[in-house]
Short mmCIF file of C-alpha atoms in Angstrom, two decimals:
data_model
loop_
_atom_site.label_atom_id
_atom_site.label_comp_id
_atom_site.label_asym_id
_atom_site.label_seq_id
_atom_site.Cartn_x
_atom_site.Cartn_y
_atom_site.Cartn_z
CA MET A 1 4.16 -78.24 -225.57
CA THR A 2 7.34 -76.30 -225.44
CA PRO A 3 9.99 -77.36 -222.57
CA THR A 4 9.06 -74.79 -219.98
CA GLU A 5 5.02 -75.42 -220.56
CA HIS A 6 3.37 -77.21 -217.49
CA ALA A 7 0.09 -78.49 -217.81
CA ALA A 8 -2.60 -77.65 -215.12
CA PRO A 9 -2.50 -80.72 -212.90
CA PRO A 10 -5.43 -81.96 -210.93
CA SER A 11 -3.56 -81.78 -207.57
CA SER A 12 -0.19 -80.37 -206.64
CA PRO A 13 1.91 -82.66 -204.22
CA ILE A 14 3.36 -79.34 -202.62
CA ALA A 15 0.08 -78.19 -202.13
CA ASP A 16 -0.86 -81.50 -200.38
CA ARG A 17 2.26 -81.59 -198.18
CA LEU A 18 1.75 -78.07 -196.96
CA GLY A 19 -2.10 -78.27 -196.53
CA VAL A 20 -2.66 -75.54 -198.84
CA ARG A 21 -6.45 -75.92 -200.45
CA VAL A 22 -7.43 -73.96 -203.53
CA ARG A 23 -11.23 -74.44 -204.36
CA ARG A 24 -13.94 -73.14 -206.85
CA ALA A 25 -16.34 -70.93 -204.92
CA GLY A 26 -18.62 -69.78 -207.98
CA PRO A 27 -19.18 -69.57 -211.28
CA GLY A 28 -16.66 -69.24 -214.07
CA ALA A 29 -13.02 -70.90 -214.59
CA ASP A 30 -11.59 -73.38 -212.06
CA PRO A 31 -8.83 -71.65 -210.03
CA GLU A 32 -7.27 -75.06 -209.52
CA VAL A 33 -6.52 -74.90 -213.50
CA LEU A 34 -5.52 -71.20 -213.53
CA LEU A 35 -3.01 -71.08 -210.53
CA GLY A 36 -0.35 -72.85 -209.33
CA LEU A 37 1.63 -73.11 -206.06
CA ALA A 38 5.29 -72.07 -205.19
CA LEU A 39 6.99 -70.55 -202.07
CA ARG A 40 8.55 -67.70 -201.05
CA ARG A 41 11.18 -67.43 -197.96
CA ASN A 42 8.98 -65.03 -196.14
CA PRO A 43 7.40 -65.85 -192.72
CA ARG A 44 4.62 -63.25 -193.45
CA ARG A 45 3.41 -64.86 -196.66
CA ALA A 46 5.11 -68.08 -197.30
CA GLN A 47 2.71 -68.83 -200.41
CA LEU A 48 2.85 -67.73 -203.96
CA LEU A 49 -0.03 -68.36 -205.83
CA VAL A 50 1.23 -68.46 -209.58
CA SER A 51 -1.04 -67.68 -212.74
CA ARG A 52 -1.14 -69.78 -215.56
CA VAL A 53 -2.82 -66.92 -217.83
CA LEU A 54 -0.78 -63.76 -216.96
CA GLY A 55 2.49 -64.18 -218.79
CA LYS A 56 4.66 -63.35 -215.55
CA HIS A 57 6.17 -66.28 -214.18
CA VAL A 58 5.26 -69.12 -216.68
CA PRO A 59 6.10 -68.58 -220.51
CA THR A 60 2.59 -68.73 -221.74
CA ASP A 61 0.85 -68.85 -225.40
CA PRO A 62 0.23 -64.86 -225.93
CA ARG A 63 -3.05 -65.58 -227.35
CA LEU A 64 -4.18 -67.08 -224.18
CA VAL A 65 -2.83 -64.19 -222.08
CA ARG A 66 -4.59 -61.43 -224.16
CA SER A 67 -7.73 -63.20 -224.16
CA ALA A 68 -8.07 -63.79 -220.35
CA GLY A 69 -7.72 -59.95 -220.15
CA LEU A 70 -10.29 -59.46 -223.00
CA LEU A 71 -12.73 -61.51 -221.41
CA LEU A 72 -12.30 -59.91 -217.97
CA GLY A 73 -12.91 -56.42 -219.86
CA GLY A 74 -16.19 -57.97 -221.25
CA LEU A 75 -17.58 -58.92 -217.56
CA VAL A 76 -16.75 -55.08 -216.69
CA ALA A 77 -18.73 -54.00 -219.65
CA ASP A 78 -21.42 -56.00 -218.35
CA VAL A 79 -21.59 -54.44 -215.08
CA LEU A 80 -20.98 -50.96 -216.15
CA ALA A 81 -23.94 -51.50 -218.47
CA GLY A 82 -26.17 -53.30 -215.73
CA ARG A 83 -26.41 -56.41 -217.90
CA GLU A 84 -26.36 -60.00 -216.81
CA PRO A 85 -22.61 -61.16 -216.87
CA ARG A 86 -21.99 -62.87 -219.93
CA ALA A 87 -21.02 -66.58 -220.12
CA LEU A 88 -17.39 -67.43 -219.86
CA PRO A 89 -15.76 -70.12 -222.50
CA THR A 90 -14.60 -72.19 -219.58
CA ASP A 91 -13.67 -75.23 -221.56
CA LEU A 92 -11.46 -73.19 -224.38
CA LEU A 93 -9.73 -71.51 -221.35
CA HIS A 94 -9.02 -74.59 -219.30
CA GLY A 95 -8.02 -76.30 -222.61
CA ALA A 96 -5.63 -73.40 -223.75
CA VAL A 97 -3.83 -73.46 -219.89
CA GLY A 98 -3.60 -77.11 -220.50
CA GLY A 99 -1.45 -76.38 -223.83
CA ASP A 100 -4.23 -77.15 -226.43
CA ARG A 101 -3.20 -75.06 -229.31
CA SER A 102 -6.41 -75.00 -231.05
CA ALA A 103 -8.21 -73.91 -227.88
CA ALA A 104 -5.84 -71.02 -227.71
CA ILE A 105 -6.39 -69.93 -231.26
CA THR A 106 -10.19 -70.28 -230.86
CA LEU A 107 -10.29 -68.17 -227.69
CA GLY A 108 -7.98 -65.70 -229.57
CA LEU A 109 -10.06 -65.47 -232.22
CA THR A 110 -13.30 -65.30 -230.11
CA ALA A 111 -12.61 -63.42 -226.50
CA GLY A 112 -12.48 -59.80 -228.14
CA ALA A 113 -16.15 -60.25 -229.90
CA GLY A 114 -18.76 -57.98 -229.16
CA ARG A 115 -16.83 -54.99 -227.37
CA SER A 116 -18.75 -52.65 -225.58
CA PRO A 117 -17.07 -49.31 -225.57
CA ALA A 118 -17.00 -47.52 -222.14
CA ASP A 119 -16.52 -44.29 -221.08
CA ALA A 120 -14.31 -45.34 -218.02
CA LEU A 121 -10.64 -44.86 -216.78
CA VAL A 122 -8.89 -48.39 -216.22
CA LEU A 123 -6.03 -48.43 -213.78
CA GLY A 124 -3.64 -51.48 -213.65
CA TYR A 125 -1.25 -52.47 -210.95
CA ALA A 126 2.57 -52.70 -211.36
CA GLU A 127 4.11 -54.90 -211.79
CA THR A 128 2.08 -57.90 -212.58
CA ALA A 129 -1.19 -56.50 -214.18
CA THR A 130 0.21 -53.84 -216.43
CA ALA A 131 -0.72 -55.93 -219.44
CA LEU A 132 -4.18 -57.40 -218.01
CA GLY A 133 -5.22 -54.00 -217.33
CA HIS A 134 -4.06 -52.71 -220.76
CA CYS A 135 -6.12 -55.48 -222.18
CA VAL A 136 -9.30 -54.83 -219.91
CA ALA A 137 -9.16 -51.04 -221.40
CA GLU A 138 -8.79 -52.28 -224.93
CA ALA A 139 -11.91 -54.40 -224.34
CA LEU A 140 -13.49 -51.50 -223.19
CA GLN A 141 -11.70 -48.71 -225.58
CA SER A 142 -11.02 -47.02 -222.63
CA ASP A 143 -8.42 -44.38 -221.47
CA TYR A 144 -5.53 -46.70 -219.60
CA LEU A 145 -3.02 -45.83 -216.59
CA HIS A 146 -0.86 -48.08 -214.75
CA SER A 147 1.04 -47.61 -211.14
CA THR A 148 4.49 -47.44 -211.75
CA ARG A 149 7.55 -47.83 -208.84
CA ARG A 150 9.92 -46.07 -211.20
CA PRO A 151 9.99 -42.22 -210.85
CA VAL A 152 10.37 -40.55 -214.05
CA ALA A 153 11.84 -37.01 -214.43
CA GLY A 154 9.48 -34.45 -215.91
CA PHE A 155 6.36 -36.38 -214.57
CA ALA A 156 4.65 -35.29 -211.28
CA ALA A 157 2.99 -37.78 -209.07
CA ALA A 158 -0.90 -37.35 -209.28
CA GLY A 159 -1.20 -40.05 -206.48
CA GLY A 160 0.00 -42.85 -205.00
CA PHE A 161 -0.78 -45.96 -202.64
CA THR A 162 1.02 -48.90 -200.92
CA GLU A 163 0.59 -52.63 -201.28
CA GLU A 164 1.36 -54.02 -198.09
CA HIS A 165 1.96 -57.50 -199.17
CA SER A 166 4.15 -56.97 -202.19
CA HIS A 167 8.08 -57.00 -202.20
CA ALA A 168 7.84 -53.46 -203.63
CA THR A 169 5.18 -51.86 -201.71
CA ASP A 170 5.14 -47.97 -202.99
CA HIS A 171 3.06 -47.32 -206.18
CA LEU A 172 3.21 -43.96 -208.10
CA LEU A 173 0.68 -42.55 -210.56
CA LEU A 174 2.27 -40.65 -213.22
CA PRO A 175 -0.08 -39.35 -215.91
CA ALA A 176 1.18 -37.18 -218.51
CA ASP A 177 -2.14 -35.18 -218.11
CA PRO A 178 -3.38 -34.84 -214.37
CA ALA A 179 -6.77 -34.46 -215.46
CA LEU A 180 -6.69 -38.05 -216.68
CA LEU A 181 -7.70 -38.94 -213.01
CA ARG A 182 -10.25 -36.11 -212.44
CA GLY A 183 -14.07 -36.46 -213.31
CA ASP A 184 -16.73 -38.83 -212.14
CA ARG A 185 -16.46 -41.44 -214.91
CA PRO A 186 -16.11 -45.04 -213.29
CA LEU A 187 -12.88 -46.18 -212.32
CA VAL A 188 -11.80 -49.61 -213.06
CA LEU A 189 -9.17 -51.34 -211.00
CA VAL A 190 -7.14 -54.39 -212.34
CA ASP A 191 -5.31 -56.61 -210.47
CA ASP A 192 -4.26 -60.39 -211.31
CA GLU A 193 -5.50 -61.46 -207.81
CA LEU A 194 -7.63 -60.41 -205.13
CA SER A 195 -6.62 -62.27 -201.84
CA THR A 196 -7.89 -59.73 -199.12
CA GLY A 197 -8.85 -56.50 -200.89
CA ARG A 198 -6.37 -54.39 -198.69
CA THR A 199 -4.57 -52.92 -201.76
CA VAL A 200 -7.68 -51.91 -203.55
CA VAL A 201 -9.09 -50.14 -200.30
CA ASN A 202 -5.66 -48.30 -199.96
CA THR A 203 -5.96 -47.36 -203.91
CA ILE A 204 -9.73 -46.18 -203.75
CA THR A 205 -9.04 -44.36 -200.47
CA ALA A 206 -6.24 -42.20 -201.62
CA LEU A 207 -7.88 -41.43 -204.87
CA HIS A 208 -11.43 -40.51 -203.62
CA ARG A 209 -9.73 -38.24 -201.26
CA ALA A 210 -8.50 -36.34 -204.24
CA HIS A 211 -10.99 -37.44 -206.73
CA PRO A 212 -14.27 -38.60 -205.57
CA ARG A 213 -16.57 -40.43 -207.71
CA ALA A 214 -19.84 -42.49 -207.37
CA ARG A 215 -18.59 -45.97 -208.98
CA TYR A 216 -15.77 -48.37 -208.86
CA VAL A 217 -15.32 -51.59 -210.38
CA VAL A 218 -12.58 -54.06 -209.35
CA ALA A 219 -11.27 -56.80 -212.09
CA THR A 220 -9.25 -59.80 -211.54
CA LEU A 221 -8.54 -63.05 -212.78
CA VAL A 222 -8.96 -64.77 -209.43
CA ASP A 223 -11.23 -63.35 -206.48
CA ALA A 224 -10.24 -64.97 -203.41
CA ARG A 225 -11.47 -62.61 -200.72
CA PRO A 226 -12.60 -64.34 -197.41
CA ASP A 227 -15.11 -61.66 -197.01
CA ASP A 228 -16.91 -58.28 -198.24
CA SER A 229 -14.66 -55.65 -196.42
CA LEU A 230 -13.62 -54.21 -199.46
CA VAL A 231 -17.35 -53.58 -200.45
CA ASP A 232 -18.05 -52.31 -196.89
CA ALA A 233 -14.87 -49.99 -196.86
CA VAL A 234 -15.53 -48.44 -200.35
CA GLY A 235 -19.77 -48.13 -199.09
CA ALA A 236 -18.18 -46.01 -196.06
CA LEU A 237 -16.59 -43.63 -198.69
CA GLY A 238 -20.23 -42.99 -200.09
CA ALA A 239 -19.38 -44.84 -203.25
CA ARG A 240 -20.47 -48.34 -205.07
CA VAL A 241 -17.99 -51.04 -206.13
CA ASP A 242 -18.54 -54.19 -207.98
CA VAL A 243 -16.18 -56.77 -208.40
CA VAL A 244 -15.82 -59.08 -211.41
CA ALA A 245 -13.55 -62.01 -212.12
CA LEU A 246 -12.72 -65.01 -214.27
CA SER A 247 -12.73 -67.34 -211.57
CA ARG A 248 -13.81 -67.37 -207.64
CA ALA A 249 -12.02 -69.37 -205.44
CA THR A 250 -11.43 -70.32 -201.38
CA VAL A 251 -8.04 -70.69 -200.37
CA ALA A 252 -7.14 -72.30 -197.08
CA LEU A 253 -4.09 -72.09 -195.47
CA PRO A 254 -3.03 -73.90 -192.23
CA ALA A 255 -2.22 -71.64 -189.39
CA ASP A 256 1.62 -73.25 -189.23
CA LEU A 257 2.06 -72.68 -193.17
CA ALA A 258 5.19 -70.88 -192.48
CA GLU A 259 6.60 -73.45 -190.13
CA ARG A 260 5.58 -76.19 -192.81
CA ALA A 261 7.18 -74.32 -195.50
CA ALA A 262 10.42 -73.59 -193.43
CA ALA A 263 10.53 -77.67 -192.67
CA HIS A 264 9.85 -78.44 -196.28
CA LEU A 265 13.15 -76.04 -197.58
CA ALA A 266 15.34 -76.93 -194.59
CA PRO A 267 17.30 -79.76 -195.97
CA LEU A 268 17.34 -78.64 -199.42
CA PRO A 269 20.38 -76.30 -200.94
CA ASP A 270 19.39 -72.67 -201.59
CA PRO A 271 16.38 -73.21 -203.95
CA SER A 272 16.36 -69.59 -204.72
CA PRO A 273 17.09 -68.51 -208.50
CA GLY A 274 20.46 -67.36 -207.27
CA GLY A 275 21.24 -70.36 -205.59
CA ARG A 276 20.16 -72.66 -208.39
CA ASP A 277 19.47 -71.92 -212.02
CA SER A 278 19.22 -73.31 -215.40
CA GLY A 279 22.18 -70.81 -216.92
CA GLY A 280 25.53 -70.24 -216.55
CA ARG A 281 27.17 -66.80 -216.97
CA ASP A 282 28.77 -65.27 -220.25
CA PRO A 283 30.57 -62.42 -219.20
CA GLY A 284 30.62 -61.20 -222.67
CA GLY A 285 26.77 -60.86 -222.56
CA ARG A 286 26.24 -61.08 -226.15
CA GLY A 287 26.75 -63.64 -228.88
CA PRO A 288 27.31 -63.93 -232.41
CA GLY A 289 23.75 -64.50 -233.48
CA ASP A 290 22.42 -61.35 -231.37
CA ALA A 291 20.41 -58.60 -232.86
CA VAL A 292 19.23 -54.92 -232.11
CA VAL A 293 15.77 -53.93 -233.03
CA ARG A 294 14.65 -50.07 -232.59
CA LEU A 295 10.91 -49.93 -232.85
CA ALA A 296 11.13 -46.46 -233.82
CA ASP A 297 12.82 -47.37 -236.93
CA HIS A 298 9.82 -49.67 -237.92
CA GLY A 299 6.76 -47.68 -238.02
CA TRP A 300 6.20 -46.97 -234.42
CA PRO A 301 3.62 -44.10 -234.89
CA ALA A 302 4.55 -40.60 -233.70
CA GLY A 303 3.63 -39.69 -230.31
CA LEU A 304 1.86 -42.93 -229.49
CA PRO A 305 2.72 -43.93 -225.73
CA VAL A 306 4.58 -47.34 -225.16
CA GLY A 307 2.15 -48.26 -222.40
CA GLY A 308 0.17 -47.04 -219.70
CA ARG A 309 2.86 -45.59 -217.20
CA HIS A 310 1.89 -41.97 -218.42
CA GLY A 311 -1.46 -42.99 -219.82
CA PHE A 312 -2.82 -44.43 -222.95
CA ARG A 313 -5.76 -43.07 -224.56
CA ALA A 314 -8.84 -44.97 -225.78
CA ALA A 315 -7.94 -43.72 -229.60
CA ASP A 316 -4.19 -44.98 -229.10
CA HIS A 317 -5.54 -48.62 -229.34
CA ALA A 318 -6.57 -48.43 -232.85
CA ARG A 319 -3.43 -46.63 -233.61
CA LEU A 320 -1.34 -49.76 -231.94
CA ASP A 321 -3.10 -52.11 -233.59
CA THR A 322 -2.47 -50.84 -237.14
CA ALA A 323 1.16 -50.76 -236.42
CA LEU A 324 1.45 -53.86 -235.06
CA PRO A 325 2.11 -56.30 -237.79
CA ALA A 326 5.08 -54.22 -238.92
CA LEU A 327 6.63 -54.10 -235.36
CA ALA A 328 6.03 -57.38 -234.87
CA ARG A 329 7.91 -58.49 -238.17
CA SER A 330 10.81 -56.60 -236.85
CA VAL A 331 11.40 -58.85 -234.17
CA GLY A 332 12.75 -61.47 -236.35
CA ALA A 333 10.82 -64.59 -235.39
CA ARG A 334 11.65 -67.41 -238.31
CA PRO A 335 9.66 -70.17 -239.41
CA GLY A 336 9.99 -73.34 -237.50
CA GLU A 337 11.65 -71.81 -234.40
CA THR A 338 10.23 -71.50 -231.10
CA THR A 339 10.39 -67.71 -229.81
CA LEU A 340 10.16 -66.46 -226.17
CA VAL A 341 9.26 -63.01 -226.18
CA LEU A 342 10.44 -61.59 -222.87
CA GLY A 343 9.15 -58.46 -221.46
CA THR A 344 10.71 -56.65 -218.55
CA GLU A 345 9.01 -55.77 -215.00
CA GLU A 346 6.34 -53.51 -215.85
CA LEU A 347 6.87 -53.40 -219.55
CA MET A 348 4.36 -56.06 -220.16
CA ALA A 349 1.39 -55.10 -222.49
CA LEU A 350 3.76 -54.11 -225.64
CA PRO A 351 5.69 -57.25 -225.48
CA LEU A 352 2.50 -59.42 -225.00
CA ARG A 353 0.87 -57.68 -228.08
CA LEU A 354 4.22 -58.33 -230.28
CA ALA A 355 3.88 -62.00 -229.16
CA GLN A 356 0.51 -62.15 -229.85
CA THR A 357 0.66 -60.60 -233.26
CA LEU A 358 3.63 -63.34 -234.21
CA ALA A 359 1.52 -65.98 -232.79
CA ASP A 360 -1.65 -65.04 -234.96
CA ALA A 361 0.87 -65.18 -238.16
CA GLY A 362 1.55 -68.33 -237.36
CA CYS A 363 4.81 -68.28 -235.41
CA THR A 364 5.36 -70.47 -232.18
CA VAL A 365 5.81 -68.18 -229.71
CA ARG A 366 5.58 -67.86 -226.04
CA PHE A 367 5.42 -64.72 -223.66
CA SER A 368 6.72 -64.02 -220.16
CA THR A 369 8.14 -61.03 -218.00
CA THR A 370 11.01 -60.41 -215.64
CA THR A 371 10.07 -59.59 -212.09
CA ARG A 372 11.39 -58.08 -209.00
CA SER A 373 9.78 -60.74 -206.81
CA PRO A 374 12.11 -63.39 -205.21
CA ALA A 375 10.58 -67.00 -205.12
CA VAL A 376 11.66 -70.54 -204.38
CA VAL A 377 12.77 -72.41 -207.20
CA LEU A 378 12.27 -76.51 -206.92
CA ASP A 379 12.52 -79.03 -209.88
CA GLU A 380 9.52 -80.99 -208.41
CA PRO A 381 6.52 -82.11 -210.33
CA GLY A 382 3.50 -80.04 -209.78
CA TYR A 383 5.72 -77.09 -208.09
CA ALA A 384 5.07 -73.95 -210.15
CA LEU A 385 8.36 -72.29 -210.63
CA ARG A 386 10.88 -75.28 -211.68
CA SER A 387 13.70 -73.03 -213.11
CA GLY A 388 14.82 -69.45 -212.48
CA LEU A 389 17.35 -67.06 -213.37
CA GLU A 390 18.68 -64.40 -210.99
CA PHE A 391 20.50 -61.27 -212.39
CA PRO A 392 21.04 -57.61 -211.44
CA ALA A 393 18.61 -54.62 -211.87
CA HIS A 394 19.34 -52.78 -215.25
CA ASP A 395 17.44 -49.74 -215.38
CA ASP A 396 19.22 -47.53 -212.55
CA PRO A 397 16.04 -48.16 -210.33
CA ALA A 398 15.33 -45.34 -207.72
CA ASP A 399 15.11 -47.70 -205.03
CA GLY A 400 18.85 -48.95 -205.67
CA PRO A 401 20.51 -51.77 -207.34
CA GLY A 402 19.05 -55.03 -206.39
CA PRO A 403 18.25 -58.61 -208.02
CA ARG A 404 15.73 -59.33 -210.66
CA PHE A 405 14.36 -62.81 -211.84
CA ALA A 406 12.85 -64.79 -214.66
CA TYR A 407 11.05 -67.95 -214.08
CA ASN A 408 10.30 -71.39 -215.93
CA LEU A 409 12.40 -70.28 -218.82
CA GLY A 410 14.08 -73.96 -218.77
CA GLY A 411 17.77 -75.20 -219.21
CA PRO A 412 20.38 -74.97 -221.61
CA GLY A 413 19.12 -75.01 -225.35
CA SER A 414 15.35 -74.66 -224.66
CA TRP A 415 14.77 -71.82 -226.95
CA ASP A 416 15.90 -71.11 -230.64
CA HIS A 417 15.02 -67.51 -229.99
CA VAL A 418 14.70 -65.29 -227.45
CA ALA A 419 13.20 -61.53 -227.82
CA VAL A 420 14.10 -59.27 -224.98
CA VAL A 421 11.94 -56.21 -225.05
CA VAL A 422 13.12 -53.00 -222.92
CA ASP A 423 12.55 -49.15 -223.06
CA PRO A 424 15.68 -46.97 -223.27
CA PRO A 425 16.38 -46.67 -219.69
CA ALA A 426 17.22 -50.03 -219.33
CA VAL A 427 19.81 -50.20 -222.00
CA THR A 428 22.63 -50.41 -219.90
CA PRO A 429 26.19 -52.48 -219.20
CA ALA A 430 23.98 -54.05 -216.41
CA LEU A 431 21.68 -55.53 -218.89
CA HIS A 432 24.28 -56.95 -221.27
CA ASP A 433 26.41 -58.33 -218.73
CA GLY A 434 23.19 -59.35 -216.51
CA LEU A 435 20.13 -60.46 -218.19
CA LEU A 436 21.38 -60.96 -221.58
CA ALA A 437 24.37 -63.33 -220.45
CA ARG A 438 22.12 -65.35 -218.27
CA LEU A 439 19.90 -66.17 -221.10
CA ALA A 440 22.50 -66.75 -223.37
CA PRO A 441 22.84 -70.60 -222.61
CA LEU A 442 19.17 -71.00 -223.19
CA THR A 443 18.79 -70.09 -226.71
CA ARG A 444 20.56 -70.20 -230.22
CA ARG A 445 20.17 -66.18 -230.67
CA THR A 446 19.13 -63.46 -228.67
CA THR A 447 17.04 -60.23 -230.35
CA LEU A 448 16.94 -57.12 -228.24
CA VAL A 449 14.07 -55.15 -228.79
CA ILE A 450 14.28 -51.16 -227.65
CA THR A 451 11.00 -49.67 -227.46
CA PRO A 452 10.91 -45.74 -228.46
#
């Protein structure tokens, strides 16, 4: 187990103190294994359920992250084909979450077996579910698009919607070919967690108005909806929706959760990443062991999209698979080292596949991603966010400058090697003086990996 990994505890002291209860509500994986609990300084939603299989807030074996998405895609294939849902390998899934390397290897070898190509469009939600959605689309060998919060010159918005509870609420859809959203094939919407279903209802309502279709599927790691209002709302549009999940849960929150959380945090120094974090600043931003790798120089296929922001076609999955071994070798992971592959915000899918390919080749690798979402960091047993870094945005965001975060990366010397994956708009002085500088104390060397 790496210094930053956390085995899933049977119970969480912070959950017990706050009175938060997460319980299994159906077949599938145990939500208490898949989820941890953290806090926000937000009276509207004080809790943050932290996924242990998503690769967003917790450095995770990339084979586990990809396998979770492929398994979810298998459930989508079953419901589209009208079959009984396949049995999930919950023992392997639970074992891999707990740090069992052999379980992660076996899961990685078996999760994608028996793929069922489907003529569907998969839509992933930024920023947390962009890689998850990509893995679902890979399992289905389907076209893929993810929402984005970054306007891009030359790409007109073909749609948009609002995520009411999110730190950044507005989503854009920017397909290179607007026809991607047209037609009557099923639309598969992928998010990491369903708490109320309101975001999905907002999305389907907006898209159905422009491009009505008869069939929707919602795919999520954990379905914690308290009722079937999502199904009712889509039915009122004259369409059908099915919901598939690796885990079904009930989440019980006390009425005074915000007050309990505030009381717990009040006597502590500012426990946000900006107030207490694991690294110090290195104003130079780069050390003597740093390297820069441009994937365009290492066999990136001509015309292959980097991800799903502007659309990733069904045929593109095989092209990426063919190119991945050479691309992953360029990252520079070395035998005997522990490498962290760190994606940045929405850029999750390609970093995940690079990390998974390295892990399959025998390297010791973990995968995680930076985020826009502020949360409370507390170094307490059972708490989901034990360490954190805060740094400025480095891609000139349309909504203006602001802080960004990376969680659970540990303290000084936690990693032998960190590979940070960015796209060209993010290669700025703010990247070097911000994120790379904050990472410097945590690792012996850093590789900056730049996508085409």
